[in-house]
Amino acid sequence: MTSATGVKVIESVDDLRKWRKTTAGAQGIKIGFVPTMGALHEGHLTLIRKAAAECQSVVVSIFVNPLQFGPNEDFSRYPRSFEKDLEMCAQAGAHVVFHPSVDQMYRSGLGSTTKVVPPPELTERLCGLFRPGHFVGVATVVLKLFSMVEPHAAYFGEKDFQQLTIIQRMVDDLDLPLTIVPVATVRETDGLAMSSRNTYLTSEQRKISSELYKVLNQIKDDCSETNKSLREAEAAGQAHLNSLPDLHVQYLEACDPKTLEPRFEWKTPIVILVAAKLGNVRLIDNLLVH
Ligand code: AMP
C-alpha cells in the first residue's frame, strides 16, 4: 500500500520480501535501513536523512519490540504515533516503512522463538544489569529485520551506545553482509539527548534532565583539563546527580568504547555512559571522547 505521503507501507514479511526481490533487488541499488520503535523525533530523522543521502532506497521499520521489554517496563504505554511518523519518514526521504504486527514478527510465539545471545561481557553490564534480557531481545529483532530487509547499510544512533556496540559485534561475529553506520546523538538545545521517552517527563523533570549531559561534559573537562582522577570526577558527578530531586543514578561509568570494559584511568578514546531514573522515566546518555 502506498500511503498519502508517497511512502510505501508494508505490513507482512512476505510483502517485504517481494518488494526486496522485485523493486529493490532487480535494480541492484544500495539499500539503507533504519530500525526504530516509532514515536519519531529529530534523532530518528537524522538517521533517515543520512541513509537517504548515502543510499538509493531507504527502509524504515517501526516496530515496538515486546521481546526487549521487561515485565515491569513500558511496552504497553510506549508512545505510538504511526500517522505522524509516516509523514516524517516521507519528509526525511524514506521510501518504505515496514510496520509489522507482533504476530508477524514472532510467528511461533514470543515465548518459543529462537533468540540471538550476544556475548555476556557486552550485555550483562551497564543497561543490561538493570534490564535483564533486553539486549537478547534487541539482537534477535535486529537480526530478523536484517534478514528480511537485506540492507547494504544500517544506521544506528550513538545515543544507544551499548546497543550499537552489541549490534556491530553481532555483524562481525556472524559475518553479516552489511555495514553498520553510527550516527552522532542529536540533542535538544540544552543538551538533553532526544528520546521518544522524553515525552513522559513533567516540566520540572524536563529541566533537571539536561544535567545528565552537563555531568558527562564536566567529567571530561575535569579529567582532560584539570587532571582530576577519573574516580574523583565520576564520584563528584554521581553525587551531583543524586542530589537532584527525583533523580536516581543507575550507573555512571567510563568504559573502553570497543569492549565496554570499565576504565579506571582517563585515556582516550573513552566513552562515559550514564543511566538514571527521573521519577519513573529511564534516561540514558553518553559522551564519546576521541
Ligand atoms: P528507538 O526508536 O529508540 O529504538 O531508536 C531507533 C534508532 O534511533 C536507534 O538506532 C537509536 O540509537 C536512534 N536514536 C534515538 N534517539 C537518537 C538521538 N537522539 N540521536 C541519534 N540517534 C538516536
GROMACS .gro file of C-alpha atoms and ligand atoms in nm:
model
  313
    1MET     CA    1   0.000   0.000   0.000
    2THR     CA    2   0.132   0.346  -0.087
    3SER     CA    3   0.021   0.600   0.175
    4ALA     CA    4  -0.093   0.956   0.105
    5THR     CA    5   0.259   1.065   0.193
    6GLY     CA    6   0.403   0.866  -0.102
    7VAL     CA    7   0.583   0.622   0.128
    8LYS     CA    8   0.511   0.253   0.065
    9VAL     CA    9   0.380   0.086   0.382
   10ILE     CA   10   0.449  -0.287   0.413
   11GLU     CA   11   0.299  -0.490   0.697
   12SER     CA   12   0.386  -0.852   0.618
   13VAL     CA   13   0.716  -1.033   0.586
   14ASP     CA   14   0.604  -1.188   0.254
   15ASP     CA   15   0.527  -0.848   0.104
   16LEU     CA   16   0.858  -0.711   0.225
   17ARG     CA   17   1.047  -0.999   0.062
   18LYS     CA   18   0.852  -0.948  -0.263
   19TRP     CA   19   0.941  -0.578  -0.265
   20ARG     CA   20   1.304  -0.663  -0.187
   21LYS     CA   21   1.332  -0.918  -0.472
   22THR     CA   22   1.149  -0.718  -0.738
   23THR     CA   23   1.162  -0.341  -0.692
   24ALA     CA   24   1.480  -0.307  -0.492
   25GLY     CA   25   1.670  -0.623  -0.586
   26ALA     CA   26   1.620  -0.605  -0.959
   27GLN     CA   27   1.780  -0.266  -0.993
   28GLY     CA   28   2.091  -0.355  -0.790
   29ILE     CA   29   2.060  -0.039  -0.586
   30LYS     CA   30   2.205   0.037  -0.243
   31ILE     CA   31   1.951  -0.017   0.033
   32GLY     CA   32   1.976   0.172   0.361
   33PHE     CA   33   1.786   0.059   0.669
   34VAL     CA   34   1.682   0.247   0.984
   35PRO     CA   35   1.523   0.028   1.255
   36THR     CA   36   1.305   0.224   1.502
   37MET     CA   37   1.027   0.181   1.754
   38GLY     CA   38   0.840   0.483   1.615
   39ALA     CA   39   0.733   0.799   1.803
   40LEU     CA   40   0.988   0.958   1.575
   41HIS     CA   41   1.183   1.273   1.658
   42GLU     CA   42   1.471   1.469   1.508
   43GLY     CA   43   1.720   1.199   1.620
   44HIS     CA   44   1.548   0.933   1.409
   45LEU     CA   45   1.509   1.178   1.119
   46THR     CA   46   1.882   1.246   1.119
   47LEU     CA   47   1.943   0.872   1.070
   48ILE     CA   48   1.687   0.857   0.787
   49ARG     CA   49   1.830   1.166   0.614
   50LYS     CA   50   2.181   1.024   0.632
   51ALA     CA   51   2.058   0.694   0.488
   52ALA     CA   52   1.876   0.882   0.209
   53ALA     CA   53   2.192   1.078   0.128
   54GLU     CA   54   2.400   0.760   0.100
   55CYS     CA   55   2.154   0.504  -0.044
   56GLN     CA   56   1.909   0.492  -0.332
   57SER     CA   57   1.637   0.319  -0.134
   58VAL     CA   58   1.563   0.365   0.237
   59VAL     CA   59   1.358   0.130   0.453
   60VAL     CA   60   1.247   0.241   0.800
   61SER     CA   61   1.099  -0.017   1.034
   62ILE     CA   62   0.852   0.090   1.300
   63PHE     CA   63   0.805  -0.191   1.549
   64VAL     CA   64   0.776  -0.174   1.927
   65ASN     CA   65   0.951  -0.500   2.005
   66PRO     CA   66   0.797  -0.677   2.308
   67LEU     CA   67   1.097  -0.911   2.333
   68GLN     CA   68   1.324  -0.629   2.451
   69PHE     CA   69   1.094  -0.502   2.729
   70GLY     CA   70   1.097  -0.644   3.082
   71PRO     CA   71   0.771  -0.741   3.256
   72ASN     CA   72   0.764  -0.415   3.457
   73GLU     CA   73   0.870  -0.187   3.172
   74ASP     CA   74   0.671   0.046   2.949
   75PHE     CA   75   0.586  -0.178   2.650
   76SER     CA   76   0.211  -0.117   2.660
   77ARG     CA   77   0.238   0.258   2.722
   78TYR     CA   78   0.535   0.319   2.488
   79PRO     CA   79   0.433   0.624   2.274
   80ARG     CA   80   0.283   0.530   1.936
   81SER     CA   81   0.209   0.787   1.661
   82PHE     CA   82   0.207   0.597   1.333
   83GLU     CA   83   0.035   0.850   1.101
   84LYS     CA   84   0.262   1.134   1.212
   85ASP     CA   85   0.566   0.902   1.186
   86LEU     CA   86   0.474   0.822   0.823
   87GLU     CA   87   0.470   1.188   0.728
   88MET     CA   88   0.804   1.245   0.900
   89CYS     CA   89   0.956   0.942   0.723
   90ALA     CA   90   0.838   1.077   0.386
   91GLN     CA   91   0.982   1.421   0.452
   92ALA     CA   92   1.316   1.277   0.561
   93GLY     CA   93   1.346   1.072   0.239
   94ALA     CA   94   1.232   0.718   0.331
   95HIS     CA   95   1.084   0.503   0.054
   96VAL     CA   96   0.939   0.211   0.251
   97VAL     CA   97   0.803   0.186   0.604
   98PHE     CA   98   0.791  -0.170   0.738
   99HIS     CA   99   0.526  -0.185   1.012
  100PRO     CA  100   0.466  -0.546   1.114
  101SER     CA  101   0.242  -0.672   1.393
  102VAL     CA  102   0.387  -0.870   1.684
  103ASP     CA  103   0.230  -1.187   1.537
  104GLN     CA  104   0.401  -1.124   1.201
  105MET     CA  105   0.740  -1.085   1.366
  106TYR     CA  106   0.710  -1.376   1.611
  107ARG     CA  107   0.512  -1.639   1.423
  108SER     CA  108   0.599  -1.924   1.662
  109GLY     CA  109   0.509  -1.709   1.962
  110LEU     CA  110   0.719  -1.474   2.173
  111GLY     CA  111   0.796  -1.736   2.437
  112SER     CA  112   0.923  -2.003   2.199
  113THR     CA  113   1.107  -1.806   1.933
  114THR     CA  114   1.477  -1.868   1.857
  115LYS     CA  115   1.689  -1.599   2.018
  116VAL     CA  116   2.024  -1.437   1.947
  117VAL     CA  117   2.253  -1.429   2.250
  118PRO     CA  118   2.536  -1.175   2.220
  119PRO     CA  119   2.848  -1.215   2.440
  120PRO     CA  120   2.756  -1.171   2.809
  121GLU     CA  121   3.060  -0.948   2.868
  122LEU     CA  122   2.887  -0.690   2.646
  123THR     CA  123   2.527  -0.746   2.757
  124GLU     CA  124   2.548  -0.820   3.127
  125ARG     CA  125   2.669  -0.480   3.236
  126LEU     CA  126   2.562  -0.114   3.216
  127CYS     CA  127   2.198  -0.118   3.090
  128GLY     CA  128   2.198  -0.500   3.087
  129LEU     CA  129   2.223  -0.507   3.467
  130PHE     CA  130   1.902  -0.307   3.500
  131ARG     CA  131   1.721  -0.459   3.202
  132PRO     CA  132   1.782  -0.837   3.209
  133GLY     CA  133   1.721  -0.994   2.867
  134HIS     CA  134   1.695  -0.655   2.694
  135PHE     CA  135   1.989  -0.699   2.458
  136VAL     CA  136   1.891  -1.055   2.366
  137GLY     CA  137   1.556  -0.905   2.257
  138VAL     CA  138   1.732  -0.627   2.065
  139ALA     CA  139   1.982  -0.857   1.890
  140THR     CA  140   1.706  -1.104   1.799
  141VAL     CA  141   1.476  -0.846   1.641
  142VAL     CA  142   1.761  -0.667   1.464
  143LEU     CA  143   1.895  -0.991   1.312
  144LYS     CA  144   1.543  -1.083   1.196
  145LEU     CA  145   1.496  -0.738   1.042
  146PHE     CA  146   1.836  -0.759   0.869
  147SER     CA  147   1.738  -1.097   0.726
  148MET     CA  148   1.405  -0.959   0.597
  149VAL     CA  149   1.525  -0.625   0.457
  150GLU     CA  150   1.871  -0.742   0.340
  151PRO     CA  151   2.013  -0.389   0.360
  152HIS     CA  152   2.360  -0.290   0.243
  153ALA     CA  153   2.390  -0.040   0.529
  154ALA     CA  154   2.202   0.002   0.859
  155TYR     CA  155   2.202   0.325   1.058
  156PHE     CA  156   2.216   0.329   1.440
  157GLY     CA  157   2.237   0.617   1.688
  158GLU     CA  158   2.534   0.658   1.924
  159LYS     CA  159   2.271   0.762   2.180
  160ASP     CA  160   2.223   0.389   2.247
  161PHE     CA  161   2.595   0.324   2.267
  162GLN     CA  162   2.583  -0.022   2.424
  163GLN     CA  163   2.322  -0.131   2.168
  164LEU     CA  164   2.538  -0.001   1.882
  165THR     CA  165   2.842  -0.188   2.018
  166ILE     CA  166   2.646  -0.513   2.052
  167ILE     CA  167   2.495  -0.487   1.702
  168GLN     CA  168   2.836  -0.413   1.547
  169ARG     CA  169   2.976  -0.717   1.730
  170MET     CA  170   2.687  -0.936   1.608
  171VAL     CA  171   2.750  -0.827   1.249
  172ASP     CA  172   3.123  -0.902   1.285
  173ASP     CA  173   3.080  -1.236   1.464
  174LEU     CA  174   2.805  -1.369   1.234
  175ASP     CA  175   2.969  -1.230   0.916
  176LEU     CA  176   2.653  -1.047   0.819
  177PRO     CA  177   2.691  -0.884   0.477
  178LEU     CA  178   2.614  -0.524   0.566
  179THR     CA  179   2.779  -0.213   0.709
  180ILE     CA  180   2.672  -0.054   1.038
  181VAL     CA  181   2.678   0.326   1.019
  182PRO     CA  182   2.694   0.505   1.358
  183VAL     CA  183   2.521   0.845   1.381
  184ALA     CA  184   2.607   1.107   1.646
  185THR     CA  185   2.349   1.180   1.916
  186VAL     CA  186   2.102   1.457   1.832
  187ARG     CA  187   2.027   1.684   2.130
  188GLU     CA  188   1.782   1.947   2.246
  189THR     CA  189   1.932   2.296   2.277
  190ASP     CA  190   2.002   2.244   2.650
  191GLY     CA  191   2.193   1.921   2.575
  192LEU     CA  192   1.929   1.657   2.661
  193ALA     CA  193   1.962   1.365   2.418
  194MET     CA  194   1.641   1.336   2.215
  195SER     CA  195   1.437   1.029   2.303
  196SER     CA  196   1.081   0.910   2.249
  197ARG     CA  197   1.060   0.866   2.627
  198ASN     CA  198   1.126   1.239   2.689
  199THR     CA  199   0.752   1.292   2.630
  200TYR     CA  200   0.691   1.121   2.967
  201LEU     CA  201   0.881   1.397   3.156
  202THR     CA  202   0.694   1.660   3.356
  203SER     CA  203   0.814   2.018   3.302
  204GLU     CA  204   1.005   2.005   3.633
  205GLN     CA  205   1.173   1.677   3.536
  206ARG     CA  206   1.248   1.815   3.190
  207LYS     CA  207   1.453   2.097   3.348
  208ILE     CA  208   1.653   1.852   3.560
  209SER     CA  209   1.709   1.607   3.272
  210SER     CA  210   1.965   1.831   3.100
  211GLU     CA  211   2.201   1.780   3.397
  212LEU     CA  212   2.295   1.435   3.265
  213TYR     CA  213   2.479   1.573   2.963
  214LYS     CA  214   2.631   1.853   3.172
  215VAL     CA  215   2.777   1.598   3.414
  216LEU     CA  216   2.925   1.392   3.129
  217ASN     CA  217   3.099   1.705   3.000
  218GLN     CA  218   3.210   1.802   3.350
  219ILE     CA  219   3.381   1.464   3.394
  220LYS     CA  220   3.554   1.505   3.060
  221ASP     CA  221   3.672   1.857   3.150
  222ASP     CA  222   3.783   1.752   3.499
  223CYS     CA  223   3.995   1.469   3.361
  224SER     CA  224   4.132   1.627   3.046
  225GLU     CA  225   4.183   1.986   3.167
  226THR     CA  226   4.228   1.984   3.544
  227ASN     CA  227   4.395   1.647   3.588
  228LYS     CA  228   4.137   1.527   3.840
  229SER     CA  229   4.140   1.148   3.863
  230LEU     CA  230   3.863   0.967   3.677
  231ARG     CA  231   3.746   0.811   4.003
  232GLU     CA  232   3.712   1.153   4.174
  233ALA     CA  233   3.541   1.307   3.872
  234GLU     CA  234   3.291   1.019   3.849
  235ALA     CA  235   3.217   1.039   4.222
  236ALA     CA  236   3.157   1.415   4.202
  237GLY     CA  237   2.925   1.367   3.900
  238GLN     CA  238   2.735   1.091   4.074
  239ALA     CA  239   2.694   1.297   4.393
  240HIS     CA  240   2.568   1.597   4.196
  241LEU     CA  241   2.311   1.392   4.003
  242ASN     CA  242   2.188   1.211   4.314
  243SER     CA  243   2.139   1.548   4.487
  244LEU     CA  244   1.877   1.648   4.228
  245PRO     CA  245   1.511   1.591   4.320
  246ASP     CA  246   1.353   1.273   4.179
  247LEU     CA  247   1.676   1.160   4.011
  248HIS     CA  248   1.847   0.827   4.085
  249VAL     CA  249   2.162   0.725   3.902
  250GLN     CA  250   2.173   0.362   3.788
  251TYR     CA  251   2.528   0.383   3.657
  252LEU     CA  252   2.782   0.648   3.566
  253GLU     CA  253   3.085   0.478   3.424
  254ALA     CA  254   3.375   0.539   3.186
  255CYS     CA  255   3.447   0.248   2.952
  256ASP     CA  256   3.656   0.134   2.661
  257PRO     CA  257   3.441   0.225   2.356
  258LYS     CA  258   3.503  -0.107   2.180
  259THR     CA  259   3.489  -0.367   2.459
  260LEU     CA  260   3.280  -0.166   2.711
  261GLU     CA  261   3.525  -0.278   2.981
  262PRO     CA  262   3.539  -0.028   3.269
  263ARG     CA  263   3.823   0.223   3.264
  264PHE     CA  264   3.986   0.326   3.589
  265GLU     CA  265   4.211   0.588   3.436
  266TRP     CA  266   4.146   0.860   3.182
  267LYS     CA  267   4.284   0.758   2.845
  268THR     CA  268   4.126   0.839   2.509
  269PRO     CA  269   3.938   0.702   2.324
  270ILE     CA  270   3.693   0.664   2.610
  271VAL     CA  271   3.316   0.671   2.648
  272ILE     CA  272   3.139   0.793   2.962
  273LEU     CA  273   2.795   0.638   2.998
  274VAL     CA  274   2.509   0.725   3.228
  275ALA     CA  275   2.163   0.588   3.304
  276ALA     CA  276   1.927   0.739   3.556
  277LYS     CA  277   1.566   0.719   3.660
  278LEU     CA  278   1.392   1.055   3.678
  279GLY     CA  279   1.072   0.963   3.857
  280ASN     CA  280   0.955   0.663   3.655
  281VAL     CA  281   1.133   0.770   3.336
  282ARG     CA  282   1.457   0.596   3.249
  283LEU     CA  283   1.706   0.816   3.065
  284ILE     CA  284   2.042   0.720   2.912
  285ASP     CA  285   2.320   0.924   2.759
  286ASN     CA  286   2.691   0.903   2.684
  287LEU     CA  287   2.987   1.108   2.573
  288LEU     CA  288   3.245   0.962   2.340
  289VAL     CA  289   3.585   1.131   2.363
  290HIS     CA  290   3.844   1.056   2.094
  291AMP     P1  291   1.441   0.374   1.901
  291AMP     O1  292   1.319   0.414   1.824
  291AMP     O2  293   1.452   0.444   2.033
  291AMP     O3  294   1.461   0.227   1.908
  291AMP     O4  295   1.565   0.429   1.818
  291AMP     C1  296   1.586   0.392   1.684
  291AMP     C2  297   1.723   0.438   1.642
  291AMP     O5  298   1.732   0.580   1.654
  291AMP     C3  299   1.836   0.380   1.727
  291AMP     O6  300   1.946   0.348   1.642
  291AMP     C4  301   1.868   0.492   1.820
  291AMP     O7  302   2.001   0.489   1.869
  291AMP     C5  303   1.848   0.612   1.729
  291AMP     N1  304   1.827   0.733   1.808
  291AMP     C6  305   1.733   0.752   1.905
  291AMP     N2  306   1.747   0.874   1.961
  291AMP     C7  307   1.852   0.934   1.899
  291AMP     C8  308   1.919   1.059   1.911
  291AMP     N3  309   1.880   1.150   2.000
  291AMP     N4  310   2.023   1.085   1.829
  291AMP     C9  311   2.065   0.993   1.739
  291AMP     N5  312   2.007   0.872   1.721
  291AMP    C10  313   1.903   0.842   1.800
   0.00000   0.00000   0.00000
